[in-house]
Amino acid sequence: MTALLWGALPYVALAFLVAGLVWRYRYDKYGWTSRSSQVYESRLLDIASPVFHYGILFVLAGHVVGLFVPASWTRSLGVGEHTYHLFSLYGGALAGVLAVAGLTLLLSRRRTRAPVFRATTANDKVMYLFLVAAIVLGMTAKLSHASGDGYDYRATVAPWARSLFILRPQTAPMADVPVLYQVHAVIGMVLIALVPYTRLVHMFSAPLQYLFRPYVVYRSRDPRQLQN
């Protein structure tokens, strides 16, 4: 079971992700969006969407640092294990609260606004289920080991995650990882596999070019200003 979960499942999830993205791009280009429901309701969406997106971006940033920045690097910068744990605990909790708060508002809006609810697909419902489970379980796992230096996942989960990228998965350390962390990891891999088949696919179309494009100059068509 250890080899299946931590040696095979990550690559199965990656295969579903890549295959889904290729299929979606070739056969469903016009469906490659978040299927915005702003036309049905915008007041609550204008609050919930930024809160959720900022929260989930901070959550992802924390995962990148925790899994792919070795402990030796942070120690070389003078950040001890206890300091790192406190930063991870409070920073992760704040990011998680933001993500959960935004997601709660989005789900409430989707359930209580009839036009928005009718626009919700079965794939969306499955995606929301796994998204909520991943965030809540991650927060629960972290808070359940809040005392002292917490659980040192950088000695077990992080080496396993990094080993996947060199195609030599180290599955042995994952056998002793607390159950909550294991379930969180499994749900996270399933969520990755679901991305191309849900509205989450729009994360691969983030308009990053807008950060680097030149300024757009607008000129007035007011005849009085043109005469000047």
mmCIF file with all atom_site columns, N, CA and C in Angstrom, residues 132-204:
data_model
loop_
_atom_site.group_PDB
_atom_site.id
_atom_site.type_symbol
_atom_site.label_atom_id
_atom_site.label_alt_id
_atom_site.label_comp_id
_atom_site.label_asym_id
_atom_site.label_entity_id
_atom_site.label_seq_id
_atom_site.pdbx_PDB_ins_code
_atom_site.Cartn_x
_atom_site.Cartn_y
_atom_site.Cartn_z
_atom_site.occupancy
_atom_site.B_iso_or_equiv
_atom_site.pdbx_formal_charge
_atom_site.auth_seq_id
_atom_site.auth_comp_id
_atom_site.auth_asym_id
_atom_site.auth_atom_id
_atom_site.pdbx_PDB_model_num
ATOM 1   N N  . VAL A 1 132 ? -12.429 21.732 -0.217  1.00 0.00 ? 132 VAL A N  1
ATOM 2   C CA . VAL A 1 132 ? -12.728 21.981 1.197   1.00 0.00 ? 132 VAL A CA 1
ATOM 3   C C  . VAL A 1 132 ? -11.999 20.963 2.077   1.00 0.00 ? 132 VAL A C  1
ATOM 4   N N  . ALA A 1 133 ? -12.045 19.690 1.674   1.00 0.00 ? 133 ALA A N  1
ATOM 5   C CA . ALA A 1 133 ? -11.396 18.635 2.461   1.00 0.00 ? 133 ALA A CA 1
ATOM 6   C C  . ALA A 1 133 ? -9.893  18.867 2.556   1.00 0.00 ? 133 ALA A C  1
ATOM 7   N N  . ALA A 1 134 ? -9.273  19.255 1.442   1.00 0.00 ? 134 ALA A N  1
ATOM 8   C CA . ALA A 1 134 ? -7.822  19.469 1.434   1.00 0.00 ? 134 ALA A CA 1
ATOM 9   C C  . ALA A 1 134 ? -7.431  20.606 2.374   1.00 0.00 ? 134 ALA A C  1
ATOM 10  N N  . ILE A 1 135 ? -8.160  21.721 2.309   1.00 0.00 ? 135 ILE A N  1
ATOM 11  C CA . ILE A 1 135 ? -7.819  22.882 3.134   1.00 0.00 ? 135 ILE A CA 1
ATOM 12  C C  . ILE A 1 135 ? -8.072  22.603 4.616   1.00 0.00 ? 135 ILE A C  1
ATOM 13  N N  . VAL A 1 136 ? -9.236  22.054 4.922   1.00 0.00 ? 136 VAL A N  1
ATOM 14  C CA . VAL A 1 136 ? -9.591  21.806 6.325   1.00 0.00 ? 136 VAL A CA 1
ATOM 15  C C  . VAL A 1 136 ? -8.670  20.756 6.942   1.00 0.00 ? 136 VAL A C  1
ATOM 16  N N  . LEU A 1 137 ? -8.382  19.686 6.216   1.00 0.00 ? 137 LEU A N  1
ATOM 17  C CA . LEU A 1 137 ? -7.499  18.652 6.750   1.00 0.00 ? 137 LEU A CA 1
ATOM 18  C C  . LEU A 1 137 ? -6.079  19.182 6.942   1.00 0.00 ? 137 LEU A C  1
ATOM 19  N N  . GLY A 1 138 ? -5.621  20.024 6.011   1.00 0.00 ? 138 GLY A N  1
ATOM 20  C CA . GLY A 1 138 ? -4.292  20.603 6.164   1.00 0.00 ? 138 GLY A CA 1
ATOM 21  C C  . GLY A 1 138 ? -4.196  21.452 7.416   1.00 0.00 ? 138 GLY A C  1
ATOM 22  N N  . MET A 1 139 ? -5.207  22.281 7.654   1.00 0.00 ? 139 MET A N  1
ATOM 23  C CA . MET A 1 139 ? -5.214  23.114 8.861   1.00 0.00 ? 139 MET A CA 1
ATOM 24  C C  . MET A 1 139 ? -5.315  22.257 10.114  1.00 0.00 ? 139 MET A C  1
ATOM 25  N N  . THR A 1 140 ? -6.162  21.226 10.072  1.00 0.00 ? 140 THR A N  1
ATOM 26  C CA . THR A 1 140 ? -6.331  20.355 11.232  1.00 0.00 ? 140 THR A CA 1
ATOM 27  C C  . THR A 1 140 ? -5.034  19.621 11.556  1.00 0.00 ? 140 THR A C  1
ATOM 28  N N  . ALA A 1 141 ? -4.359  19.135 10.517  1.00 0.00 ? 141 ALA A N  1
ATOM 29  C CA . ALA A 1 141 ? -3.097  18.429 10.729  1.00 0.00 ? 141 ALA A CA 1
ATOM 30  C C  . ALA A 1 141 ? -2.067  19.347 11.366  1.00 0.00 ? 141 ALA A C  1
ATOM 31  N N  . LYS A 1 142 ? -2.003  20.588 10.887  1.00 0.00 ? 142 LYS A N  1
ATOM 32  C CA . LYS A 1 142 ? -1.022  21.534 11.418  1.00 0.00 ? 142 LYS A CA 1
ATOM 33  C C  . LYS A 1 142 ? -1.346  21.911 12.856  1.00 0.00 ? 142 LYS A C  1
ATOM 34  N N  . LEU A 1 143 ? -2.599  22.195 13.131  1.00 0.00 ? 143 LEU A N  1
ATOM 35  C CA . LEU A 1 143 ? -2.990  22.620 14.470  1.00 0.00 ? 143 LEU A CA 1
ATOM 36  C C  . LEU A 1 143 ? -2.927  21.484 15.486  1.00 0.00 ? 143 LEU A C  1
ATOM 37  N N  . SER A 1 144 ? -3.038  20.235 15.020  1.00 0.00 ? 144 SER A N  1
ATOM 38  C CA . SER A 1 144 ? -2.969  19.097 15.936  1.00 0.00 ? 144 SER A CA 1
ATOM 39  C C  . SER A 1 144 ? -1.556  18.863 16.445  1.00 0.00 ? 144 SER A C  1
ATOM 40  N N  . HIS A 1 145 ? -0.577  19.483 15.794  1.00 0.00 ? 145 HIS A N  1
ATOM 41  C CA . HIS A 1 145 ? 0.816   19.381 16.245  1.00 0.00 ? 145 HIS A CA 1
ATOM 42  C C  . HIS A 1 145 ? 1.368   20.787 16.488  1.00 0.00 ? 145 HIS A C  1
ATOM 43  N N  . ALA A 1 146 ? 0.580   21.610 17.172  1.00 0.00 ? 146 ALA A N  1
ATOM 44  C CA . ALA A 1 146 ? 0.956   23.015 17.343  1.00 0.00 ? 146 ALA A CA 1
ATOM 45  C C  . ALA A 1 146 ? 1.953   23.228 18.478  1.00 0.00 ? 146 ALA A C  1
ATOM 46  N N  . SER A 1 147 ? 2.002   22.338 19.438  1.00 0.00 ? 147 SER A N  1
ATOM 47  C CA . SER A 1 147 ? 2.862   22.543 20.597  1.00 0.00 ? 147 SER A CA 1
ATOM 48  C C  . SER A 1 147 ? 4.322   22.272 20.260  1.00 0.00 ? 147 SER A C  1
ATOM 49  N N  . GLY A 1 148 ? 5.218   22.884 21.037  1.00 0.00 ? 148 GLY A N  1
ATOM 50  C CA . GLY A 1 148 ? 6.652   22.662 20.843  1.00 0.00 ? 148 GLY A CA 1
ATOM 51  C C  . GLY A 1 148 ? 7.098   23.106 19.466  1.00 0.00 ? 148 GLY A C  1
ATOM 52  N N  . ASP A 1 149 ? 7.873   22.240 18.811  1.00 0.00 ? 149 ASP A N  1
ATOM 53  C CA . ASP A 1 149 ? 8.338   22.514 17.458  1.00 0.00 ? 149 ASP A CA 1
ATOM 54  C C  . ASP A 1 149 ? 7.410   21.915 16.410  1.00 0.00 ? 149 ASP A C  1
ATOM 55  N N  . GLY A 1 150 ? 6.293   21.335 16.858  1.00 0.00 ? 150 GLY A N  1
ATOM 56  C CA . GLY A 1 150 ? 5.348   20.767 15.918  1.00 0.00 ? 150 GLY A CA 1
ATOM 57  C C  . GLY A 1 150 ? 5.878   19.508 15.257  1.00 0.00 ? 150 GLY A C  1
ATOM 58  N N  . TYR A 1 151 ? 5.148   19.023 14.286  1.00 0.00 ? 151 TYR A N  1
ATOM 59  C CA . TYR A 1 151 ? 5.596   17.848 13.537  1.00 0.00 ? 151 TYR A CA 1
ATOM 60  C C  . TYR A 1 151 ? 6.558   18.293 12.451  1.00 0.00 ? 151 TYR A C  1
ATOM 61  N N  . ASP A 1 152 ? 7.717   17.682 12.388  1.00 0.00 ? 152 ASP A N  1
ATOM 62  C CA . ASP A 1 152 ? 8.751   18.057 11.418  1.00 0.00 ? 152 ASP A CA 1
ATOM 63  C C  . ASP A 1 152 ? 8.503   17.344 10.085  1.00 0.00 ? 152 ASP A C  1
ATOM 64  N N  . TYR A 1 153 ? 7.556   17.864 9.316   1.00 0.00 ? 153 TYR A N  1
ATOM 65  C CA . TYR A 1 153 ? 7.247   17.251 8.016   1.00 0.00 ? 153 TYR A CA 1
ATOM 66  C C  . TYR A 1 153 ? 8.368   17.470 7.004   1.00 0.00 ? 153 TYR A C  1
ATOM 67  N N  . ARG A 1 154 ? 9.277   18.403 7.309   1.00 0.00 ? 154 ARG A N  1
ATOM 68  C CA . ARG A 1 154 ? 10.388  18.635 6.383   1.00 0.00 ? 154 ARG A CA 1
ATOM 69  C C  . ARG A 1 154 ? 11.407  17.502 6.418   1.00 0.00 ? 154 ARG A C  1
ATOM 70  N N  . ALA A 1 155 ? 11.269  16.610 7.417   1.00 0.00 ? 155 ALA A N  1
ATOM 71  C CA . ALA A 1 155 ? 12.167  15.459 7.493   1.00 0.00 ? 155 ALA A CA 1
ATOM 72  C C  . ALA A 1 155 ? 11.555  14.209 6.861   1.00 0.00 ? 155 ALA A C  1
ATOM 73  N N  . THR A 1 156 ? 10.277  14.252 6.530   1.00 0.00 ? 156 THR A N  1
ATOM 74  C CA . THR A 1 156 ? 9.606   13.075 5.974   1.00 0.00 ? 156 THR A CA 1
ATOM 75  C C  . THR A 1 156 ? 8.855   13.393 4.682   1.00 0.00 ? 156 THR A C  1
ATOM 76  N N  . VAL A 1 157 ? 7.834   14.256 4.787   1.00 0.00 ? 157 VAL A N  1
ATOM 77  C CA . VAL A 1 157 ? 7.009   14.570 3.621   1.00 0.00 ? 157 VAL A CA 1
ATOM 78  C C  . VAL A 1 157 ? 7.806   15.321 2.564   1.00 0.00 ? 157 VAL A C  1
ATOM 79  N N  . ALA A 1 158 ? 8.624   16.276 2.993   1.00 0.00 ? 158 ALA A N  1
ATOM 80  C CA . ALA A 1 158 ? 9.377   17.098 2.040   1.00 0.00 ? 158 ALA A CA 1
ATOM 81  C C  . ALA A 1 158 ? 10.366  16.270 1.206   1.00 0.00 ? 158 ALA A C  1
ATOM 82  N N  . PRO A 1 159 ? 11.192  15.393 1.809   1.00 0.00 ? 159 PRO A N  1
ATOM 83  C CA . PRO A 1 159 ? 12.082  14.572 0.980   1.00 0.00 ? 159 PRO A CA 1
ATOM 84  C C  . PRO A 1 159 ? 11.324  13.686 -0.002  1.00 0.00 ? 159 PRO A C  1
ATOM 85  N N  . TRP A 1 160 ? 10.164  13.166 0.425   1.00 0.00 ? 160 TRP A N  1
ATOM 86  C CA . TRP A 1 160 ? 9.338   12.365 -0.496  1.00 0.00 ? 160 TRP A CA 1
ATOM 87  C C  . TRP A 1 160 ? 8.867   13.216 -1.661  1.00 0.00 ? 160 TRP A C  1
ATOM 88  N N  . ALA A 1 161 ? 8.375   14.424 -1.388  1.00 0.00 ? 161 ALA A N  1
ATOM 89  C CA . ALA A 1 161 ? 7.873   15.300 -2.453  1.00 0.00 ? 161 ALA A CA 1
ATOM 90  C C  . ALA A 1 161 ? 8.985   15.656 -3.430  1.00 0.00 ? 161 ALA A C  1
ATOM 91  N N  . ARG A 1 162 ? 10.170  15.963 -2.917  1.00 0.00 ? 162 ARG A N  1
ATOM 92  C CA . ARG A 1 162 ? 11.275  16.325 -3.812  1.00 0.00 ? 162 ARG A CA 1
ATOM 93  C C  . ARG A 1 162 ? 11.758  15.129 -4.617  1.00 0.00 ? 162 ARG A C  1
ATOM 94  N N  . SER A 1 163 ? 11.683  13.938 -4.017  1.00 0.00 ? 163 SER A N  1
ATOM 95  C CA . SER A 1 163 ? 12.162  12.749 -4.724  1.00 0.00 ? 163 SER A CA 1
ATOM 96  C C  . SER A 1 163 ? 11.304  12.403 -5.928  1.00 0.00 ? 163 SER A C  1
ATOM 97  N N  . LEU A 1 164 ? 10.054  12.859 -5.925  1.00 0.00 ? 164 LEU A N  1
ATOM 98  C CA . LEU A 1 164 ? 9.174   12.567 -7.055  1.00 0.00 ? 164 LEU A CA 1
ATOM 99  C C  . LEU A 1 164 ? 9.674   13.213 -8.335  1.00 0.00 ? 164 LEU A C  1
ATOM 100 N N  . PHE A 1 165 ? 10.340  14.354 -8.201  1.00 0.00 ? 165 PHE A N  1
ATOM 101 C CA . PHE A 1 165 ? 10.781  15.094 -9.379  1.00 0.00 ? 165 PHE A CA 1
ATOM 102 C C  . PHE A 1 165 ? 12.028  14.494 -10.013 1.00 0.00 ? 165 PHE A C  1
ATOM 103 N N  . ILE A 1 166 ? 12.721  13.645 -9.302  1.00 0.00 ? 166 ILE A N  1
ATOM 104 C CA . ILE A 1 166 ? 13.873  12.964 -9.901  1.00 0.00 ? 166 ILE A CA 1
ATOM 105 C C  . ILE A 1 166 ? 13.525  11.512 -10.238 1.00 0.00 ? 166 ILE A C  1
ATOM 106 N N  . LEU A 1 167 ? 12.229  11.205 -10.179 1.00 0.00 ? 167 LEU A N  1
ATOM 107 C CA . LEU A 1 167 ? 11.699  9.886  -10.551 1.00 0.00 ? 167 LEU A CA 1
ATOM 108 C C  . LEU A 1 167 ? 12.273  8.762  -9.692  1.00 0.00 ? 167 LEU A C  1
ATOM 109 N N  . ARG A 1 168 ? 12.608  9.090  -8.449  1.00 0.00 ? 168 ARG A N  1
ATOM 110 C CA . ARG A 1 168 ? 13.071  8.091  -7.488  1.00 0.00 ? 168 ARG A CA 1
ATOM 111 C C  . ARG A 1 168 ? 12.335  8.301  -6.171  1.00 0.00 ? 168 ARG A C  1
ATOM 112 N N  . PRO A 1 169 ? 11.053  8.004  -6.141  1.00 0.00 ? 169 PRO A N  1
ATOM 113 C CA . PRO A 1 169 ? 10.244  8.304  -4.952  1.00 0.00 ? 169 PRO A CA 1
ATOM 114 C C  . PRO A 1 169 ? 10.721  7.573  -3.710  1.00 0.00 ? 169 PRO A C  1
ATOM 115 N N  . GLN A 1 170 ? 10.962  8.340  -2.657  1.00 0.00 ? 170 GLN A N  1
ATOM 116 C CA . GLN A 1 170 ? 11.337  7.771  -1.366  1.00 0.00 ? 170 GLN A CA 1
ATOM 117 C C  . GLN A 1 170 ? 10.052  7.547  -0.567  1.00 0.00 ? 170 GLN A C  1
ATOM 118 N N  . THR A 1 171 ? 9.536   6.356  -0.647  1.00 0.00 ? 171 THR A N  1
ATOM 119 C CA . THR A 1 171 ? 8.237   6.076  -0.026  1.00 0.00 ? 171 THR A CA 1
ATOM 120 C C  . THR A 1 171 ? 8.347   5.699  1.447   1.00 0.00 ? 171 THR A C  1
ATOM 121 N N  . ALA A 1 172 ? 9.507   5.205  1.877   1.00 0.00 ? 172 ALA A N  1
ATOM 122 C CA . ALA A 1 172 ? 9.654   4.719  3.245   1.00 0.00 ? 172 ALA A CA 1
ATOM 123 C C  . ALA A 1 172 ? 9.329   5.768  4.308   1.00 0.00 ? 172 ALA A C  1
ATOM 124 N N  . PRO A 1 173 ? 9.819   7.032  4.191   1.00 0.00 ? 173 PRO A N  1
ATOM 125 C CA . PRO A 1 173 ? 9.515   8.013  5.238   1.00 0.00 ? 173 PRO A CA 1
ATOM 126 C C  . PRO A 1 173 ? 8.026   8.288  5.411   1.00 0.00 ? 173 PRO A C  1
ATOM 127 N N  . MET A 1 174 ? 7.227   8.087  4.355   1.00 0.00 ? 174 MET A N  1
ATOM 128 C CA . MET A 1 174 ? 5.802   8.396  4.436   1.00 0.00 ? 174 MET A CA 1
ATOM 129 C C  . MET A 1 174 ? 5.033   7.388  5.286   1.00 0.00 ? 174 MET A C  1
ATOM 130 N N  . ALA A 1 175 ? 5.623   6.237  5.552   1.00 0.00 ? 175 ALA A N  1
ATOM 131 C CA . ALA A 1 175 ? 4.929   5.211  6.328   1.00 0.00 ? 175 ALA A CA 1
ATOM 132 C C  . ALA A 1 175 ? 4.691   5.653  7.763   1.00 0.00 ? 175 ALA A C  1
ATOM 133 N N  . ASP A 1 176 ? 5.551   6.498  8.313   1.00 0.00 ? 176 ASP A N  1
ATOM 134 C CA . ASP A 1 176 ? 5.439   6.933  9.703   1.00 0.00 ? 176 ASP A CA 1
ATOM 135 C C  . ASP A 1 176 ? 4.847   8.336  9.847   1.00 0.00 ? 176 ASP A C  1
ATOM 136 N N  . VAL A 1 177 ? 4.389   8.906  8.756   1.00 0.00 ? 177 VAL A N  1
ATOM 137 C CA . VAL A 1 177 ? 3.790   10.245 8.796   1.00 0.00 ? 177 VAL A CA 1
ATOM 138 C C  . VAL A 1 177 ? 2.415   10.150 9.465   1.00 0.00 ? 177 VAL A C  1
ATOM 139 N N  . PRO A 1 178 ? 2.050   11.108 10.319  1.00 0.00 ? 178 PRO A N  1
ATOM 140 C CA . PRO A 1 178 ? 0.717   11.088 10.955  1.00 0.00 ? 178 PRO A CA 1
ATOM 141 C C  . PRO A 1 178 ? -0.398  10.949 9.922   1.00 0.00 ? 178 PRO A C  1
ATOM 142 N N  . VAL A 1 179 ? -1.457  10.271 10.328  1.00 0.00 ? 179 VAL A N  1
ATOM 143 C CA . VAL A 1 179 ? -2.545  9.935  9.404   1.00 0.00 ? 179 VAL A CA 1
ATOM 144 C C  . VAL A 1 179 ? -3.146  11.182 8.763   1.00 0.00 ? 179 VAL A C  1
ATOM 145 N N  . LEU A 1 180 ? -3.329  12.247 9.540   1.00 0.00 ? 180 LEU A N  1
ATOM 146 C CA . LEU A 1 180 ? -3.934  13.461 8.995   1.00 0.00 ? 180 LEU A CA 1
ATOM 147 C C  . LEU A 1 180 ? -3.103  14.028 7.851   1.00 0.00 ? 180 LEU A C  1
ATOM 148 N N  . TYR A 1 181 ? -1.797  14.005 7.999   1.00 0.00 ? 181 TYR A N  1
ATOM 149 C CA . TYR A 1 181 ? -0.923  14.478 6.926   1.00 0.00 ? 181 TYR A CA 1
ATOM 150 C C  . TYR A 1 181 ? -1.021  13.552 5.713   1.00 0.00 ? 181 TYR A C  1
ATOM 151 N N  . GLN A 1 182 ? -1.113  12.251 5.950   1.00 0.00 ? 182 GLN A N  1
ATOM 152 C CA . GLN A 1 182 ? -1.225  11.302 4.845   1.00 0.00 ? 182 GLN A CA 1
ATOM 153 C C  . GLN A 1 182 ? -2.521  11.523 4.054   1.00 0.00 ? 182 GLN A C  1
ATOM 154 N N  . VAL A 1 183 ? -3.637  11.662 4.783   1.00 0.00 ? 183 VAL A N  1
ATOM 155 C CA . VAL A 1 183 ? -4.926  11.871 4.114   1.00 0.00 ? 183 VAL A CA 1
ATOM 156 C C  . VAL A 1 183 ? -4.920  13.197 3.362   1.00 0.00 ? 183 VAL A C  1
ATOM 157 N N  . HIS A 1 184 ? -4.335  14.218 3.970   1.00 0.00 ? 184 HIS A N  1
ATOM 158 C CA . HIS A 1 184 ? -4.228  15.526 3.316   1.00 0.00 ? 184 HIS A CA 1
ATOM 159 C C  . HIS A 1 184 ? -3.450  15.401 2.004   1.00 0.00 ? 184 HIS A C  1
ATOM 160 N N  . ALA A 1 185 ? -2.365  14.649 2.022   1.00 0.00 ? 185 ALA A N  1
ATOM 161 C CA . ALA A 1 185 ? -1.546  14.478 0.822   1.00 0.00 ? 185 ALA A CA 1
ATOM 162 C C  . ALA A 1 185 ? -2.307  13.729 -0.271  1.00 0.00 ? 185 ALA A C  1
ATOM 163 N N  . VAL A 1 186 ? -3.037  12.679 0.119   1.00 0.00 ? 186 VAL A N  1
ATOM 164 C CA . VAL A 1 186 ? -3.799  11.894 -0.861  1.00 0.00 ? 186 VAL A CA 1
ATOM 165 C C  . VAL A 1 186 ? -4.889  12.755 -1.497  1.00 0.00 ? 186 VAL A C  1
ATOM 166 N N  . ILE A 1 187 ? -5.615  13.504 -0.673  1.00 0.00 ? 187 ILE A N  1
ATOM 167 C CA . ILE A 1 187 ? -6.670  14.371 -1.205  1.00 0.00 ? 187 ILE A CA 1
ATOM 168 C C  . ILE A 1 187 ? -6.069  15.442 -2.110  1.00 0.00 ? 187 ILE A C  1
ATOM 169 N N  . GLY A 1 188 ? -4.906  15.940 -1.739  1.00 0.00 ? 188 GLY A N  1
ATOM 170 C CA . GLY A 1 188 ? -4.236  16.926 -2.580  1.00 0.00 ? 188 GLY A CA 1
ATOM 171 C C  . GLY A 1 188 ? -3.883  16.364 -3.947  1.00 0.00 ? 188 GLY A C  1
ATOM 172 N N  . MET A 1 189 ? -3.431  15.114 -4.002  1.00 0.00 ? 189 MET A N  1
ATOM 173 C CA . MET A 1 189 ? -3.096  14.501 -5.284  1.00 0.00 ? 189 MET A CA 1
ATOM 174 C C  . MET A 1 189 ? -4.343  14.276 -6.136  1.00 0.00 ? 189 MET A C  1
ATOM 175 N N  . VAL A 1 190 ? -5.433  13.876 -5.492  1.00 0.00 ? 190 VAL A N  1
ATOM 176 C CA . VAL A 1 190 ? -6.695  13.713 -6.234  1.00 0.00 ? 190 VAL A CA 1
ATOM 177 C C  . VAL A 1 190 ? -7.151  15.054 -6.784  1.00 0.00 ? 190 VAL A C  1
ATOM 178 N N  . LEU A 1 191 ? -7.003  16.109 -5.993  1.00 0.00 ? 191 LEU A N  1
ATOM 179 C CA . LEU A 1 191 ? -7.399  17.439 -6.431  1.00 0.00 ? 191 LEU A CA 1
ATOM 180 C C  . LEU A 1 191 ? -6.571  17.884 -7.634  1.00 0.00 ? 191 LEU A C  1
ATOM 181 N N  . ILE A 1 192 ? -5.287  17.569 -7.633  1.00 0.00 ? 192 ILE A N  1
ATOM 182 C CA . ILE A 1 192 ? -4.431  17.891 -8.781  1.00 0.00 ? 192 ILE A CA 1
ATOM 183 C C  . ILE A 1 192 ? -4.941  17.187 -10.037 1.00 0.00 ? 192 ILE A C  1
ATOM 184 N N  . ALA A 1 193 ? -5.339  15.926 -9.888  1.00 0.00 ? 193 ALA A N  1
ATOM 185 C CA . ALA A 1 193 ? -5.854  15.173 -11.027 1.00 0.00 ? 193 ALA A CA 1
ATOM 186 C C  . ALA A 1 193 ? -7.161  15.755 -11.557 1.00 0.00 ? 193 ALA A C  1
ATOM 187 N N  . LEU A 1 194 ? -7.944  16.382 -10.674 1.00 0.00 ? 194 LEU A N  1
ATOM 188 C CA . LEU A 1 194 ? -9.242  16.922 -11.069 1.00 0.00 ? 194 LEU A CA 1
ATOM 189 C C  . LEU A 1 194 ? -9.152  18.281 -11.747 1.00 0.00 ? 194 LEU A C  1
ATOM 190 N N  . VAL A 1 195 ? -8.029  18.968 -11.604 1.00 0.00 ? 195 VAL A N  1
ATOM 191 C CA . VAL A 1 195 ? -7.914  20.355 -12.073 1.00 0.00 ? 195 VAL A CA 1
ATOM 192 C C  . VAL A 1 195 ? -8.372  20.560 -13.519 1.00 0.00 ? 195 VAL A C  1
ATOM 193 N N  . PRO A 1 196 ? -7.909  19.767 -14.497 1.00 0.00 ? 196 PRO A N  1
ATOM 194 C CA . PRO A 1 196 ? -8.286  20.063 -15.885 1.00 0.00 ? 196 PRO A CA 1
ATOM 195 C C  . PRO A 1 196 ? -9.766  19.851 -16.187 1.00 0.00 ? 196 PRO A C  1
ATOM 196 N N  . TYR A 1 197 ? -10.455 19.120 -15.347 1.00 0.00 ? 197 TYR A N  1
ATOM 197 C CA . TYR A 1 197 ? -11.844 18.753 -15.623 1.00 0.00 ? 197 TYR A CA 1
ATOM 198 C C  . TYR A 1 197 ? -12.843 19.625 -14.864 1.00 0.00 ? 197 TYR A C  1
ATOM 199 N N  . THR A 1 198 ? -12.347 20.676 -14.235 1.00 0.00 ? 198 THR A N  1
ATOM 200 C CA . THR A 1 198 ? -13.200 21.569 -13.446 1.00 0.00 ? 198 THR A CA 1
ATOM 201 C C  . THR A 1 198 ? -12.845 23.014 -13.771 1.00 0.00 ? 198 THR A C  1
ATOM 202 N N  . ARG A 1 199 ? -13.510 23.947 -13.088 1.00 0.00 ? 199 ARG A N  1
ATOM 203 C CA . ARG A 1 199 ? -13.233 25.361 -13.298 1.00 0.00 ? 199 ARG A CA 1
ATOM 204 C C  . ARG A 1 199 ? -11.838 25.747 -12.806 1.00 0.00 ? 199 ARG A C  1
ATOM 205 N N  . LEU A 1 200 ? -11.187 24.871 -12.038 1.00 0.00 ? 200 LEU A N  1
ATOM 206 C CA . LEU A 1 200 ? -9.839  25.162 -11.563 1.00 0.00 ? 200 LEU A CA 1
ATOM 207 C C  . LEU A 1 200 ? -8.824  25.250 -12.699 1.00 0.00 ? 200 LEU A C  1
ATOM 208 N N  . VAL A 1 201 ? -9.201  24.789 -13.881 1.00 0.00 ? 201 VAL A N  1
ATOM 209 C CA . VAL A 1 201 ? -8.280  24.836 -15.026 1.00 0.00 ? 201 VAL A CA 1
ATOM 210 C C  . VAL A 1 201 ? -7.862  26.266 -15.329 1.00 0.00 ? 201 VAL A C  1
ATOM 211 N N  . HIS A 1 202 ? -8.661  27.248 -14.906 1.00 0.00 ? 202 HIS A N  1
ATOM 212 C CA . HIS A 1 202 ? -8.325  28.629 -15.251 1.00 0.00 ? 202 HIS A CA 1
ATOM 213 C C  . HIS A 1 202 ? -7.045  29.104 -14.574 1.00 0.00 ? 202 HIS A C  1
ATOM 214 N N  . MET A 1 203 ? -6.527  28.349 -13.583 1.00 0.00 ? 203 MET A N  1
ATOM 215 C CA . MET A 1 203 ? -5.270  28.742 -12.950 1.00 0.00 ? 203 MET A CA 1
ATOM 216 C C  . MET A 1 203 ? -4.103  28.678 -13.928 1.00 0.00 ? 203 MET A C  1
ATOM 217 N N  . PHE A 1 204 ? -4.260  27.891 -14.993 1.00 0.00 ? 204 PHE A N  1
ATOM 218 C CA . PHE A 1 204 ? -3.207  27.804 -16.002 1.00 0.00 ? 204 PHE A CA 1
ATOM 219 C C  . PHE A 1 204 ? -3.354  28.882 -17.068 1.00 0.00 ? 204 PHE A C  1
#
